[in-house]
Amino acid sequence: MRQSSPSHRFVAAIIAIVTVAAVGCGKTPPASFRLNMVQATKATVPESGLEKPWASWSRERQQQVATILEAMFGTPDEPVALPETGLDLAKLQLAAGPVRSDIVGRKNGLYREHCAHCHGISGDGMGPTAAFLNPYPRDYRQGKFKFKSTWRDAKPTHDDLVRLLHEGVIGTSMPSFALLPPAQVDALAEYVKYLSMRGEAEIALFTYAEQELGADEALPTTKEFLVDEVLTPIAEKWQGAADARIPVAAIPAGVDFNLPGNDLANRDSVARGKALFLGDGGCVKCHGVTALGDGQANDYDDWNKAIVAVSAEVAVGLLSSKEAATGGMSSDALADHRARSAWLDSFAHVLEGDALRPRTIPPRNLRIGHYRGGRRPIDLYRRLYTGINGAPMPGVGPSGPGGKGSVADEEIWHLVNYIRSLPYEMDGELGADRPMVAKDRF
Amino acid sequence: MTGRSFNWTHLVACLLVGVTAVLLSFGALVTTYEAAMAVPDWPGTYGHNLLLYPWADWLQGPWDLFLEHGHRLLGALAGMVTLVLAAVAWRSSARPMVKWLAMAAVALVVVQGALGGARVLLDDKTVAKVHACTGPLFFAVAVAIACLSRRSSEQGTRLSRLPVALVVASYLQLVAGAQLRHLDAAVSPSVFRGLVGLHILGAFAVTVFAVASASSVGIDGSLSSRRWSRGIVALVVLQLLLGLGAWVVSWGMPAGLVPESWLSEPLRARSVWSAMVVTGHVVLGMLILASSVVLAIDAGGWRAVTSASAAGSSSQSRAFA
């Protein structure tokens, strides 16, 4: 065979493809937690009197927070659970790290296997797939959760998280993990709490730095500060979740949840619920008189709202910093101006790369019969009682123990009954300003 | 060719194609279930020699272990069949192209085995991606050997470039798919968006080349070329549907594009149904690659090249005219 024969070339091409593929991409680096850059940048507003250039000063502050967090919480591969967190390290270890089986064939790295591509390694809701999903996957770092049995501001209980993982969230890309063994779901729920506490501690550290520290001051690294002042209040809220369940009123007479929502036996109760829906409940503002979710639809949830707010702030700042006349400035003022411009530029950059494009949250079309927080009457009761934490949906129950809501507790059951009847309600029963058409149900 | 003696090369090559198809399907399942690290050591399995690991433990153990160890056993089998093929082909009177391809197959199967080992020992996603891209390459080579070792009197006609372009496109599409399957969770949403864009572009290219090949061989191709090319178009249509299905079972209905009520249940992670859709999408991609290799050879492409090279002709370019 001569050198130039096609066979030689073919073999050479195959070898070349494999080599290029093997050499072209380097080894994947070990997983690391990503810093909450939006918080970090917010917390490094340049102050006058900075001795270093803003960029290196802010980087040092970020580095310090990263070091503290690593000491308190470890890494994605090796989690740390301080006793104050009340977290179970064995469960965390099952969920953390790369996907692998241990010596008894038990799977480890569950979070990266099942969740990280959506929720991100750091639980920032910015996994690779996130931009395609609507709603976006939850960013755990604010410690806010929607579907739970506790007061609006309270954390979900462990059981709430387990139940959520078991059921999934219908109508979103959040899947049900009912096919995983219970021990794995349990470990994953524990890991969600871990990531959430870590994210909240991160925000607390940056907020402290922003509010309490002067230029060039470092965060305290004493146990009193880090554990007692930062970590414990966060951990206590999680540990207190089980005691923060909302009370559940007795189901009033004339409400029979064993029958479909449109059953005649429920007629009076449904009518009362409807009156509340159209009246005191204030539901029509968002869900519309038709309950098709065609009321106010341009609102954001809390996660997106925060991004919208800082984006606007940064845009305004950039504009005025561009327009500022630097000609007559003293050298100090000029240095401050430069630092501020650098800050604004880097903030704009962070919003591009470390935040998802804000999206509005539409009120639910209540005629489809999809209830993301669960479809049992008790789930709907809880949704209406506290509203949906983090979303614009308000609650009709009291906002805390001993308070008074806009609808009495037992009456909420009638509202629940009405909600359950909506997917069955016939045309003409709407009392709406426009007749319903078949496509509205889809 | 002697023509009279039994064509062992072809028989062994066909066997290799069969074994490899099962091997790759297992490989795809290993990725779907993220079972690659179900056996932490290599080349042994939990301290046992690969071939001596107790069968009962394998079959009754966890599903992940079943997949990973099964994939390794099949890999070993494919390696042995490849060695036999190389020996048989080398001593046969097969055309030089077949002999060299058989050598390439040996090289590939060794590299692929080593990559599989490196993937486990280093626990590295990059190696996993390369391993996932070498598999179909090996499959394509095995199919090419099986085709070229056929005793057929047909000689190459003028080669249309389209089937070859289809081979290249469907291979690159598998490469793009592997990037999505072996996703590093640390990757940013914008990188992922780029990868998805690439994969959609690839789907478009494969579809265009498949249809174009079918229409070109439909005019002056042989009967079997016409059949293969139409079969490929059918497979590609099915593959597009499976691709959409893989999206839906993984991430739900593309919100805003279709009504929410179309999906009346929450997604279920690890359901058999979703694993079948996703894995099927990968396996079908490999089948499309394999079929387009057959078509490229059948439509005269490589045959023209090899007969030209066997004849010592220097005008390879003519074959591609």
mmCIF file of N, CA and C in Angstrom, chain A residues 1-2 6-11 14 17-18 21-22 25-28 34 98-103 105 107 112-114 116-117 121 126-129 131-134 167-173 175-180 356 364 368 370 372 441-442, chain B residues 33-35 37-38 40 46 62 64 96-97 100-101 104 108 111 115 122-126 130 134 137 141 171 183-189 192-193 196 247 250-252 255 259-261 263-271 302 305 309 312-313 316:
data_model
loop_
_atom_site.group_PDB
_atom_site.id
_atom_site.type_symbol
_atom_site.label_atom_id
_atom_site.label_comp_id
_atom_site.label_asym_id
_atom_site.label_seq_id
_atom_site.Cartn_x
_atom_site.Cartn_y
_atom_site.Cartn_z
ATOM 1 N N MET A 1 0.832 -1.211 0.000
ATOM 2 C CA MET A 1 0.000 0.000 0.000
ATOM 3 C C MET A 1 0.860 1.252 0.000
ATOM 4 N N ARG A 2 0.524 2.127 -0.832
ATOM 5 C CA ARG A 2 1.282 3.374 -0.855
ATOM 6 C C ARG A 2 0.753 4.304 0.241
ATOM 7 N N PRO A 6 -6.298 5.670 0.107
ATOM 8 C CA PRO A 6 -7.462 6.099 0.892
ATOM 9 C C PRO A 6 -7.593 5.314 2.192
ATOM 10 N N SER A 7 -7.207 4.044 2.188
ATOM 11 C CA SER A 7 -7.354 3.260 3.413
ATOM 12 C C SER A 7 -6.507 3.856 4.523
ATOM 13 N N HIS A 8 -5.270 4.194 4.163
ATOM 14 C CA HIS A 8 -4.412 4.816 5.160
ATOM 15 C C HIS A 8 -5.024 6.101 5.679
ATOM 16 N N ARG A 9 -5.511 6.858 4.731
ATOM 17 C CA ARG A 9 -6.070 8.147 5.129
ATOM 18 C C ARG A 9 -7.268 7.962 6.050
ATOM 19 N N PHE A 10 -8.042 6.930 5.718
ATOM 20 C CA PHE A 10 -9.235 6.684 6.517
ATOM 21 C C PHE A 10 -8.857 6.343 7.958
ATOM 22 N N VAL A 11 -7.887 5.421 8.083
ATOM 23 C CA VAL A 11 -7.440 5.024 9.422
ATOM 24 C C VAL A 11 -6.862 6.237 10.146
ATOM 25 N N ILE A 14 -9.575 8.460 11.471
ATOM 26 C CA ILE A 14 -10.219 7.942 12.686
ATOM 27 C C ILE A 14 -9.366 8.249 13.912
ATOM 28 N N ILE A 17 -9.553 11.913 14.772
ATOM 29 C CA ILE A 17 -10.794 12.335 15.446
ATOM 30 C C ILE A 17 -10.724 12.015 16.927
ATOM 31 N N VAL A 18 -10.307 10.779 17.228
ATOM 32 C CA VAL A 18 -10.272 10.361 18.631
ATOM 33 C C VAL A 18 -9.276 11.204 19.420
ATOM 34 N N ALA A 21 -10.555 14.737 19.947
ATOM 35 C CA ALA A 21 -11.622 14.728 20.944
ATOM 36 C C ALA A 21 -11.040 14.579 22.341
ATOM 37 N N ALA A 22 -10.011 13.720 22.455
ATOM 38 C CA ALA A 22 -9.457 13.449 23.782
ATOM 39 C C ALA A 22 -8.629 14.626 24.295
ATOM 40 N N CYS A 25 -10.555 18.782 24.772
ATOM 41 C CA CYS A 25 -11.245 19.266 25.959
ATOM 42 C C CYS A 25 -10.475 18.787 27.180
ATOM 43 N N GLY A 26 -10.149 19.695 28.047
ATOM 44 C CA GLY A 26 -9.391 19.338 29.238
ATOM 45 C C GLY A 26 -10.252 18.568 30.218
ATOM 46 N N LYS A 27 -9.644 18.121 31.292
ATOM 47 C CA LYS A 27 -10.387 17.383 32.315
ATOM 48 C C LYS A 27 -11.348 18.347 33.018
ATOM 49 N N THR A 28 -12.527 17.835 33.335
ATOM 50 C CA THR A 28 -13.504 18.670 34.017
ATOM 51 C C THR A 28 -12.993 19.033 35.404
ATOM 52 N N ARG A 34 -20.817 28.368 43.354
ATOM 53 C CA ARG A 34 -20.692 29.656 42.715
ATOM 54 C C ARG A 34 -21.136 30.720 43.718
ATOM 55 N N PRO A 98 -19.967 13.759 43.418
ATOM 56 C CA PRO A 98 -20.246 13.226 42.089
ATOM 57 C C PRO A 98 -21.070 11.942 42.172
ATOM 58 N N VAL A 99 -21.742 11.620 41.080
ATOM 59 C CA VAL A 99 -22.603 10.434 41.063
ATOM 60 C C VAL A 99 -21.737 9.173 41.064
ATOM 61 N N ARG A 100 -21.951 8.314 42.048
ATOM 62 C CA ARG A 100 -21.210 7.056 42.128
ATOM 63 C C ARG A 100 -21.930 6.129 43.097
ATOM 64 N N SER A 101 -21.588 4.855 43.017
ATOM 65 C CA SER A 101 -22.159 3.915 43.979
ATOM 66 C C SER A 101 -21.102 3.580 45.008
ATOM 67 N N ASP A 102 -21.518 3.416 46.261
ATOM 68 C CA ASP A 102 -20.531 3.054 47.273
ATOM 69 C C ASP A 102 -20.396 1.538 47.336
ATOM 70 N N ILE A 103 -19.635 1.082 48.303
ATOM 71 C CA ILE A 103 -19.229 -0.318 48.324
ATOM 72 C C ILE A 103 -20.424 -1.274 48.489
ATOM 73 N N GLY A 105 -23.213 -0.728 47.045
ATOM 74 C CA GLY A 105 -24.078 -0.538 45.887
ATOM 75 C C GLY A 105 -25.101 0.560 46.067
ATOM 76 N N LYS A 107 -26.343 4.371 45.921
ATOM 77 C CA LYS A 107 -25.956 5.482 45.064
ATOM 78 C C LYS A 107 -25.675 6.741 45.871
ATOM 79 N N ARG A 112 -26.559 15.759 42.303
ATOM 80 C CA ARG A 112 -26.023 16.029 40.971
ATOM 81 C C ARG A 112 -26.666 15.114 39.939
ATOM 82 N N GLU A 113 -27.099 13.951 40.371
ATOM 83 C CA GLU A 113 -27.768 13.066 39.425
ATOM 84 C C GLU A 113 -29.142 13.618 39.045
ATOM 85 N N HIS A 114 -29.882 14.100 40.029
ATOM 86 C CA HIS A 114 -31.294 14.381 39.766
ATOM 87 C C HIS A 114 -31.670 15.849 39.713
ATOM 88 N N ALA A 116 -29.176 18.945 39.892
ATOM 89 C CA ALA A 116 -28.253 20.054 39.634
ATOM 90 C C ALA A 116 -28.388 20.631 38.232
ATOM 91 N N HIS A 117 -28.785 19.809 37.242
ATOM 92 C CA HIS A 117 -28.872 20.369 35.892
ATOM 93 C C HIS A 117 -29.995 21.397 35.801
ATOM 94 N N ILE A 121 -25.520 23.570 40.822
ATOM 95 C CA ILE A 121 -24.731 22.946 41.896
ATOM 96 C C ILE A 121 -24.895 23.721 43.200
ATOM 97 N N MET A 126 -29.905 28.117 38.685
ATOM 98 C CA MET A 126 -29.305 28.470 37.406
ATOM 99 C C MET A 126 -28.491 27.324 36.843
ATOM 100 N N GLY A 127 -29.067 26.128 36.909
ATOM 101 C CA GLY A 127 -28.419 25.000 36.254
ATOM 102 C C GLY A 127 -28.445 25.224 34.749
ATOM 103 N N PRO A 128 -27.718 24.382 34.015
ATOM 104 C CA PRO A 128 -27.622 24.583 32.572
ATOM 105 C C PRO A 128 -28.975 24.714 31.876
ATOM 106 N N THR A 129 -29.941 23.900 32.274
ATOM 107 C CA THR A 129 -31.204 23.880 31.535
ATOM 108 C C THR A 129 -32.129 25.034 31.905
ATOM 109 N N ALA A 131 -32.555 28.228 31.684
ATOM 110 C CA ALA A 131 -33.058 29.305 30.832
ATOM 111 C C ALA A 131 -34.232 28.846 29.971
ATOM 112 N N PHE A 132 -34.309 27.538 29.728
ATOM 113 C CA PHE A 132 -35.387 27.024 28.888
ATOM 114 C C PHE A 132 -36.680 26.805 29.655
ATOM 115 N N LEU A 133 -36.616 26.852 30.960
ATOM 116 C CA LEU A 133 -37.765 26.414 31.744
ATOM 117 C C LEU A 133 -38.600 27.600 32.214
ATOM 118 N N ASN A 134 -39.889 27.375 32.275
ATOM 119 C CA ASN A 134 -40.801 28.406 32.743
ATOM 120 C C ASN A 134 -41.886 27.745 33.571
ATOM 121 N N GLU A 167 -44.345 14.331 44.954
ATOM 122 C CA GLU A 167 -45.436 14.686 44.036
ATOM 123 C C GLU A 167 -44.950 15.403 42.782
ATOM 124 N N GLY A 168 -43.825 16.101 42.859
ATOM 125 C CA GLY A 168 -43.427 16.960 41.748
ATOM 126 C C GLY A 168 -44.332 18.177 41.695
ATOM 127 N N VAL A 169 -44.131 19.028 40.724
ATOM 128 C CA VAL A 169 -44.964 20.218 40.592
ATOM 129 C C VAL A 169 -45.585 20.190 39.198
ATOM 130 N N ILE A 170 -46.828 19.789 39.136
ATOM 131 C CA ILE A 170 -47.499 19.641 37.848
ATOM 132 C C ILE A 170 -47.538 20.986 37.117
ATOM 133 N N GLY A 171 -47.426 20.927 35.815
ATOM 134 C CA GLY A 171 -47.482 22.159 35.029
ATOM 135 C C GLY A 171 -46.138 22.873 34.965
ATOM 136 N N THR A 172 -45.126 22.333 35.651
ATOM 137 C CA THR A 172 -43.774 22.889 35.568
ATOM 138 C C THR A 172 -42.827 21.739 35.242
ATOM 139 N N SER A 173 -41.570 22.050 35.078
ATOM 140 C CA SER A 173 -40.623 20.981 34.756
ATOM 141 C C SER A 173 -40.116 20.266 36.000
ATOM 142 N N PRO A 175 -39.946 17.573 38.333
ATOM 143 C CA PRO A 175 -40.531 16.229 38.246
ATOM 144 C C PRO A 175 -40.885 15.639 39.600
ATOM 145 N N SER A 176 -41.669 14.565 39.534
ATOM 146 C CA SER A 176 -41.931 13.775 40.729
ATOM 147 C C SER A 176 -40.804 12.764 40.895
ATOM 148 N N PHE A 177 -40.348 12.584 42.121
ATOM 149 C CA PHE A 177 -39.296 11.610 42.375
ATOM 150 C C PHE A 177 -39.858 10.413 43.134
ATOM 151 N N ALA A 178 -41.131 10.141 42.876
ATOM 152 C CA ALA A 178 -41.797 9.055 43.590
ATOM 153 C C ALA A 178 -41.141 7.711 43.314
ATOM 154 N N LEU A 179 -40.413 7.592 42.206
ATOM 155 C CA LEU A 179 -39.823 6.293 41.878
ATOM 156 C C LEU A 179 -38.470 6.072 42.559
ATOM 157 N N LEU A 180 -37.981 7.084 43.260
ATOM 158 C CA LEU A 180 -36.737 6.879 44.004
ATOM 159 C C LEU A 180 -37.061 6.250 45.353
ATOM 160 N N LEU A 356 -30.962 35.132 35.370
ATOM 161 C CA LEU A 356 -31.766 34.793 34.202
ATOM 162 C C LEU A 356 -32.645 35.993 33.841
ATOM 163 N N ARG A 364 -52.802 31.688 37.999
ATOM 164 C CA ARG A 364 -53.215 30.391 37.461
ATOM 165 C C ARG A 364 -54.583 30.469 36.785
ATOM 166 N N ILE A 368 -58.367 24.770 34.634
ATOM 167 C CA ILE A 368 -57.645 23.596 34.124
ATOM 168 C C ILE A 368 -57.653 22.473 35.164
ATOM 169 N N HIS A 370 -55.197 22.125 37.431
ATOM 170 C CA HIS A 370 -53.832 21.785 37.844
ATOM 171 C C HIS A 370 -53.477 22.605 39.070
ATOM 172 N N ARG A 372 -50.413 23.228 41.524
ATOM 173 C CA ARG A 372 -48.989 22.904 41.642
ATOM 174 C C ARG A 372 -48.616 22.489 43.054
ATOM 175 N N ARG A 441 -60.598 26.241 28.307
ATOM 176 C CA ARG A 441 -60.306 25.192 29.286
ATOM 177 C C ARG A 441 -58.926 24.589 29.075
ATOM 178 N N PHE A 442 -58.221 24.999 28.028
ATOM 179 C CA PHE A 442 -56.939 24.338 27.768
ATOM 180 C C PHE A 442 -55.760 25.219 27.998
ATOM 181 N N TYR B 33 -29.158 6.226 33.129
ATOM 182 C CA TYR B 33 -29.339 5.975 34.561
ATOM 183 C C TYR B 33 -28.143 6.455 35.390
ATOM 184 N N GLU B 34 -27.240 7.158 34.745
ATOM 185 C CA GLU B 34 -26.022 7.618 35.414
ATOM 186 C C GLU B 34 -25.409 6.505 36.256
ATOM 187 N N ALA B 35 -25.216 5.376 35.588
ATOM 188 C CA ALA B 35 -24.727 4.194 36.293
ATOM 189 C C ALA B 35 -23.241 3.965 36.065
ATOM 190 N N MET B 37 -20.649 5.037 37.365
ATOM 191 C CA MET B 37 -19.816 4.835 38.542
ATOM 192 C C MET B 37 -20.438 3.814 39.490
ATOM 193 N N ALA B 38 -21.261 2.929 38.931
ATOM 194 C CA ALA B 38 -21.857 1.891 39.774
ATOM 195 C C ALA B 38 -20.807 0.870 40.177
ATOM 196 N N PRO B 40 -16.890 1.024 41.011
ATOM 197 C CA PRO B 40 -15.863 2.049 41.165
ATOM 198 C C PRO B 40 -14.480 1.635 40.669
ATOM 199 N N TYR B 46 -15.531 -4.710 41.415
ATOM 200 C CA TYR B 46 -15.504 -4.912 42.863
ATOM 201 C C TYR B 46 -14.462 -5.944 43.265
ATOM 202 N N PRO B 62 -28.082 -4.412 42.221
ATOM 203 C CA PRO B 62 -28.795 -3.192 41.831
ATOM 204 C C PRO B 62 -28.818 -3.020 40.307
ATOM 205 N N ASP B 64 -28.217 -0.421 38.522
ATOM 206 C CA ASP B 64 -27.048 0.292 38.025
ATOM 207 C C ASP B 64 -25.875 -0.659 37.797
ATOM 208 N N PRO B 96 -8.129 -4.918 0.388
ATOM 209 C CA PRO B 96 -7.268 -4.239 1.378
ATOM 210 C C PRO B 96 -8.053 -3.317 2.288
ATOM 211 N N MET B 97 -9.021 -2.646 1.740
ATOM 212 C CA MET B 97 -9.828 -1.733 2.552
ATOM 213 C C MET B 97 -10.397 -2.439 3.779
ATOM 214 N N TRP B 100 -7.651 -3.170 6.333
ATOM 215 C CA TRP B 100 -7.246 -1.979 7.085
ATOM 216 C C TRP B 100 -8.343 -1.523 8.033
ATOM 217 N N LEU B 101 -9.564 -1.631 7.596
ATOM 218 C CA LEU B 101 -10.664 -1.260 8.498
ATOM 219 C C LEU B 101 -10.699 -2.171 9.720
ATOM 220 N N ALA B 104 -8.215 -0.949 11.993
ATOM 221 C CA ALA B 104 -8.721 0.266 12.637
ATOM 222 C C ALA B 104 -9.703 -0.110 13.747
ATOM 223 N N LEU B 108 -9.518 0.958 17.544
ATOM 224 C CA LEU B 108 -10.628 1.683 18.173
ATOM 225 C C LEU B 108 -11.149 0.960 19.404
ATOM 226 N N VAL B 111 -8.731 1.503 22.202
ATOM 227 C CA VAL B 111 -8.835 2.876 22.701
ATOM 228 C C VAL B 111 -10.135 3.053 23.482
ATOM 229 N N LEU B 115 -10.628 4.172 27.201
ATOM 230 C CA LEU B 115 -11.396 5.369 27.555
ATOM 231 C C LEU B 115 -12.453 5.040 28.600
ATOM 232 N N LEU B 122 -10.866 8.011 36.492
ATOM 233 C CA LEU B 122 -10.730 9.460 36.712
ATOM 234 C C LEU B 122 -12.064 10.077 37.111
ATOM 235 N N ASP B 123 -13.148 9.319 36.928
ATOM 236 C CA ASP B 123 -14.502 9.827 37.119
ATOM 237 C C ASP B 123 -14.642 11.203 36.465
ATOM 238 N N ASP B 124 -14.420 11.211 35.170
ATOM 239 C CA ASP B 124 -14.367 12.496 34.481
ATOM 240 C C ASP B 124 -15.384 12.549 33.348
ATOM 241 N N LYS B 125 -16.148 13.646 33.332
ATOM 242 C CA LYS B 125 -17.205 13.788 32.321
ATOM 243 C C LYS B 125 -16.632 14.015 30.933
ATOM 244 N N THR B 126 -15.473 14.654 30.858
ATOM 245 C CA THR B 126 -14.890 14.892 29.540
ATOM 246 C C THR B 126 -14.530 13.565 28.884
ATOM 247 N N VAL B 130 -15.920 11.727 25.346
ATOM 248 C CA VAL B 130 -15.102 11.150 24.275
ATOM 249 C C VAL B 130 -15.475 9.682 24.087
ATOM 250 N N THR B 134 -16.692 7.859 20.637
ATOM 251 C CA THR B 134 -15.911 6.813 19.981
ATOM 252 C C THR B 134 -16.769 5.580 19.721
ATOM 253 N N LEU B 137 -18.442 5.645 16.423
ATOM 254 C CA LEU B 137 -17.418 5.589 15.380
ATOM 255 C C LEU B 137 -17.038 4.131 15.131
ATOM 256 N N VAL B 141 -17.548 1.743 11.796
ATOM 257 C CA VAL B 141 -16.485 0.967 11.165
ATOM 258 C C VAL B 141 -16.908 -0.492 11.025
ATOM 259 N N TYR B 171 -23.008 11.530 12.289
ATOM 260 C CA TYR B 171 -22.013 11.315 13.336
ATOM 261 C C TYR B 171 -21.838 12.571 14.201
ATOM 262 N N LEU B 183 -23.855 16.269 30.403
ATOM 263 C CA LEU B 183 -23.820 17.674 30.746
ATOM 264 C C LEU B 183 -23.126 17.868 32.089
ATOM 265 N N ASP B 184 -22.184 18.783 32.125
ATOM 266 C CA ASP B 184 -21.585 19.142 33.394
ATOM 267 C C ASP B 184 -22.523 20.154 34.047
ATOM 268 N N ALA B 185 -22.986 19.835 35.249
ATOM 269 C CA ALA B 185 -23.990 20.693 35.886
ATOM 270 C C ALA B 185 -23.449 22.085 36.188
ATOM 271 N N ALA B 186 -22.125 22.261 36.090
ATOM 272 C CA ALA B 186 -21.560 23.575 36.389
ATOM 273 C C ALA B 186 -21.615 24.506 35.177
ATOM 274 N N VAL B 187 -22.021 23.949 34.043
ATOM 275 C CA VAL B 187 -22.063 24.739 32.812
ATOM 276 C C VAL B 187 -23.167 25.797 32.913
ATOM 277 N N SER B 188 -22.943 26.942 32.288
ATOM 278 C CA SER B 188 -23.929 28.020 32.422
ATOM 279 C C SER B 188 -25.084 27.814 31.447
ATOM 280 N N PRO B 189 -26.246 28.409 31.760
ATOM 281 C CA PRO B 189 -27.396 28.265 30.863
ATOM 282 C C PRO B 189 -27.084 28.710 29.431
ATOM 283 N N PHE B 192 -25.350 25.938 27.586
ATOM 284 C CA PHE B 192 -26.312 24.881 27.295
ATOM 285 C C PHE B 192 -27.212 25.274 26.126
ATOM 286 N N ARG B 193 -27.622 26.531 26.131
ATOM 287 C CA ARG B 193 -28.463 27.003 25.047
ATOM 288 C C ARG B 193 -27.735 26.848 23.699
ATOM 289 N N VAL B 196 -27.792 23.184 22.693
ATOM 290 C CA VAL B 196 -29.106 22.792 22.173
ATOM 291 C C VAL B 196 -29.269 23.334 20.754
ATOM 292 N N TRP B 247 -37.213 15.768 24.981
ATOM 293 C CA TRP B 247 -37.342 17.090 25.617
ATOM 294 C C TRP B 247 -38.490 17.075 26.616
ATOM 295 N N SER B 250 -38.017 15.086 29.770
ATOM 296 C CA SER B 250 -36.979 15.621 30.649
ATOM 297 C C SER B 250 -37.361 16.961 31.255
ATOM 298 N N TRP B 251 -37.972 17.829 30.454
ATOM 299 C CA TRP B 251 -38.182 19.195 30.917
ATOM 300 C C TRP B 251 -39.610 19.666 30.785
ATOM 301 N N GLY B 252 -40.493 18.788 30.348
ATOM 302 C CA GLY B 252 -41.891 19.174 30.253
ATOM 303 C C GLY B 252 -42.206 19.848 28.938
ATOM 304 N N ALA B 255 -42.951 25.575 27.743
ATOM 305 C CA ALA B 255 -43.986 26.452 28.300
ATOM 306 C C ALA B 255 -44.275 27.598 27.340
ATOM 307 N N PRO B 259 -50.386 24.345 25.223
ATOM 308 C CA PRO B 259 -51.185 24.550 26.428
ATOM 309 C C PRO B 259 -50.691 23.704 27.587
ATOM 310 N N GLU B 260 -50.762 24.295 28.761
ATOM 311 C CA GLU B 260 -50.288 23.618 29.955
ATOM 312 C C GLU B 260 -51.026 22.303 30.185
ATOM 313 N N SER B 261 -52.299 22.276 29.800
ATOM 314 C CA SER B 261 -53.108 21.113 30.136
ATOM 315 C C SER B 261 -52.759 19.886 29.306
ATOM 316 N N LEU B 263 -50.149 18.218 29.426
ATOM 317 C CA LEU B 263 -49.456 17.252 30.268
ATOM 318 C C LEU B 263 -50.275 17.142 31.544
ATOM 319 N N SER B 264 -51.006 16.051 31.670
ATOM 320 C CA SER B 264 -51.967 16.013 32.763
ATOM 321 C C SER B 264 -51.379 15.405 34.030
ATOM 322 N N GLU B 265 -50.122 15.038 33.982
ATOM 323 C CA GLU B 265 -49.466 14.468 35.154
ATOM 324 C C GLU B 265 -48.150 15.214 35.327
ATOM 325 N N PRO B 266 -47.618 15.247 36.540
ATOM 326 C CA PRO B 266 -46.268 15.805 36.656
ATOM 327 C C PRO B 266 -45.264 14.882 35.951
ATOM 328 N N LEU B 267 -44.129 15.417 35.571
ATOM 329 C CA LEU B 267 -43.082 14.565 35.017
ATOM 330 C C LEU B 267 -42.668 13.576 36.091
ATOM 331 N N ARG B 268 -42.149 12.436 35.638
ATOM 332 C CA ARG B 268 -41.686 11.446 36.604
ATOM 333 C C ARG B 268 -40.249 11.119 36.317
ATOM 334 N N ALA B 269 -39.379 11.515 37.226
ATOM 335 C CA ALA B 269 -37.970 11.209 37.044
ATOM 336 C C ALA B 269 -37.792 9.697 37.128
ATOM 337 N N ARG B 270 -36.959 9.148 36.266
ATOM 338 C CA ARG B 270 -36.602 7.732 36.299
ATOM 339 C C ARG B 270 -37.743 6.797 35.949
ATOM 340 N N SER B 271 -38.766 7.280 35.253
ATOM 341 C CA SER B 271 -39.783 6.331 34.842
ATOM 342 C C SER B 271 -39.233 5.532 33.668
ATOM 343 N N TRP B 302 -17.784 4.153 -1.318
ATOM 344 C CA TRP B 302 -16.521 3.558 -0.894
ATOM 345 C C TRP B 302 -16.097 2.446 -1.838
ATOM 346 N N VAL B 305 -14.129 3.920 -4.374
ATOM 347 C CA VAL B 305 -12.821 4.290 -3.849
ATOM 348 C C VAL B 305 -11.935 3.071 -3.740
ATOM 349 N N SER B 309 -8.531 2.042 -5.462
ATOM 350 C CA SER B 309 -7.263 1.898 -4.755
ATOM 351 C C SER B 309 -6.706 0.495 -4.956
ATOM 352 N N GLY B 312 -4.899 0.246 -7.873
ATOM 353 C CA GLY B 312 -3.706 1.076 -7.879
ATOM 354 C C GLY B 312 -3.905 2.363 -8.643
ATOM 355 N N SER B 313 -5.147 2.654 -8.924
ATOM 356 C CA SER B 313 -5.399 3.895 -9.658
ATOM 357 C C SER B 313 -5.118 5.095 -8.783
ATOM 358 N N GLN B 316 -8.241 9.048 -7.305
ATOM 359 C CA GLN B 316 -9.294 8.919 -6.307
ATOM 360 C C GLN B 316 -10.350 9.987 -6.523
#
